Amino acid sequence: MNSPLHPLDEPATLLRFAEFTFDCRSRLLTRNGVELRLSPKAQHLLRLLVLARPRALSRDELYDALWPSTFVCETNLAGVVKELRRALGDDARTPRYVRTVHGFGYAFHTAVAAPPSSPAVVAATLFCEQGEHPLHEGENTVGRAHDGRIVLSHASISRRHAVIRIHDGEISIKDLQSTNGTFVDGRRIGPGPVKIVAASHLQLGIVPASIACRQVPATEKVPLNIQEIRRMAARIAGTVVVAGT
């Protein structure tokens, strides 16, 4: 029996179908650039179906992948499929995306476009935690979760903390309901995207950061106003909560 693609074998790339974009690593689904909320199980199901296409996955394969070593009711899978279809605006009777293979399982039912197999172009760089993290065109999820595009270890950073988006040379950032917040120039931002420019001062939890576009030579990092960032961090340090999830 074939098995779904193991997470370690996943292509670290964006996949596009119709007006949707799905990041296989961060499991972020967007529609025309707007994030669609999915439960972790629905994200995992979409990833499995998209990566296995055009092969149909049996119910047994899906149960083993979604609920390993756990006995669950048969209706659980149907509920996750229903959630995914609802997010995609799909209809079980006339499916555009998720097709039921009666008596067997499910398959992804539409063409998926992937970028060329050449390495992704680094559009910008995030300077954070005394390190440099490449940012690619599209969505870049930042957090402590190991399946994100950028993994940061500081305790004030949530598992899924923020998303940095790069499109047509413009950079924006939005918070993902993080515990300790995302700040741009000292102001805590929300789930709506905020444009980033070269002089912007970022803060993830209490961790200072900055972003430099690819056009900036490697020796010309965007300077940080360290004193100002330390003052901002001190103001919120008394309310910082160690992220547990």
PDB file of C-alpha atoms in Angstrom, residues 142 156-158 160-164 173-191 194 196 201-207 236:
ATOM      1  CA  VAL A 142       7.060  33.036  11.844  1.00  0.00           C
ATOM      2  CA  SER A 156       7.885  35.186  24.233  1.00  0.00           C
ATOM      3  CA  ILE A 157       7.143  34.068  20.665  1.00  0.00           C
ATOM      4  CA  SER A 158       4.020  31.980  20.044  1.00  0.00           C
ATOM      5  CA  ARG A 160       2.315  30.634  15.140  1.00  0.00           C
ATOM      6  CA  HIS A 161       3.218  34.227  15.869  1.00  0.00           C
ATOM      7  CA  ALA A 162       3.056  36.273  12.680  1.00  0.00           C
ATOM      8  CA  VAL A 163       3.056  36.142   8.885  1.00  0.00           C
ATOM      9  CA  ILE A 164       5.389  38.219   6.719  1.00  0.00           C
ATOM     10  CA  ILE A 173       3.342  41.727   8.408  1.00  0.00           C
ATOM     11  CA  LYS A 174       0.300  40.664  10.417  1.00  0.00           C
ATOM     12  CA  ASP A 175      -0.105  39.123  13.840  1.00  0.00           C
ATOM     13  CA  LEU A 176      -1.613  35.645  14.275  1.00  0.00           C
ATOM     14  CA  GLN A 177      -3.248  36.327  17.643  1.00  0.00           C
ATOM     15  CA  SER A 178       0.074  35.807  19.389  1.00  0.00           C
ATOM     16  CA  THR A 179       0.245  35.893  23.185  1.00  0.00           C
ATOM     17  CA  ASN A 180       2.834  38.672  23.487  1.00  0.00           C
ATOM     18  CA  GLY A 181       2.085  40.577  20.317  1.00  0.00           C
ATOM     19  CA  THR A 182       3.767  41.830  17.176  1.00  0.00           C
ATOM     20  CA  PHE A 183       4.915  45.459  17.106  1.00  0.00           C
ATOM     21  CA  VAL A 184       5.758  47.824  14.248  1.00  0.00           C
ATOM     22  CA  ASP A 185       7.477  51.055  15.284  1.00  0.00           C
ATOM     23  CA  GLY A 186       6.315  50.543  18.878  1.00  0.00           C
ATOM     24  CA  ARG A 187       2.652  49.946  18.007  1.00  0.00           C
ATOM     25  CA  ARG A 188       1.035  46.568  18.594  1.00  0.00           C
ATOM     26  CA  ILE A 189      -0.621  45.376  15.396  1.00  0.00           C
ATOM     27  CA  GLY A 190      -3.571  43.074  14.808  1.00  0.00           C
ATOM     28  CA  PRO A 191      -4.559  40.484  12.188  1.00  0.00           C
ATOM     29  CA  VAL A 194       0.781  46.410   8.082  1.00  0.00           C
ATOM     30  CA  ILE A 196       6.943  47.374   6.277  1.00  0.00           C
ATOM     31  CA  HIS A 201      11.435  48.692  13.735  1.00  0.00           C
ATOM     32  CA  LEU A 202       9.853  45.303  14.397  1.00  0.00           C
ATOM     33  CA  GLN A 203       9.356  43.398  17.602  1.00  0.00           C
ATOM     34  CA  LEU A 204       8.091  39.816  17.943  1.00  0.00           C
ATOM     35  CA  GLY A 205       7.086  39.310  21.572  1.00  0.00           C
ATOM     36  CA  ILE A 206      10.052  41.057  23.214  1.00  0.00           C
ATOM     37  CA  VAL A 207      12.497  40.104  20.471  1.00  0.00           C
ATOM     38  CA  ILE A 236       5.935  45.711  27.905  1.00  0.00           C
TER      39      ILE A 236
END
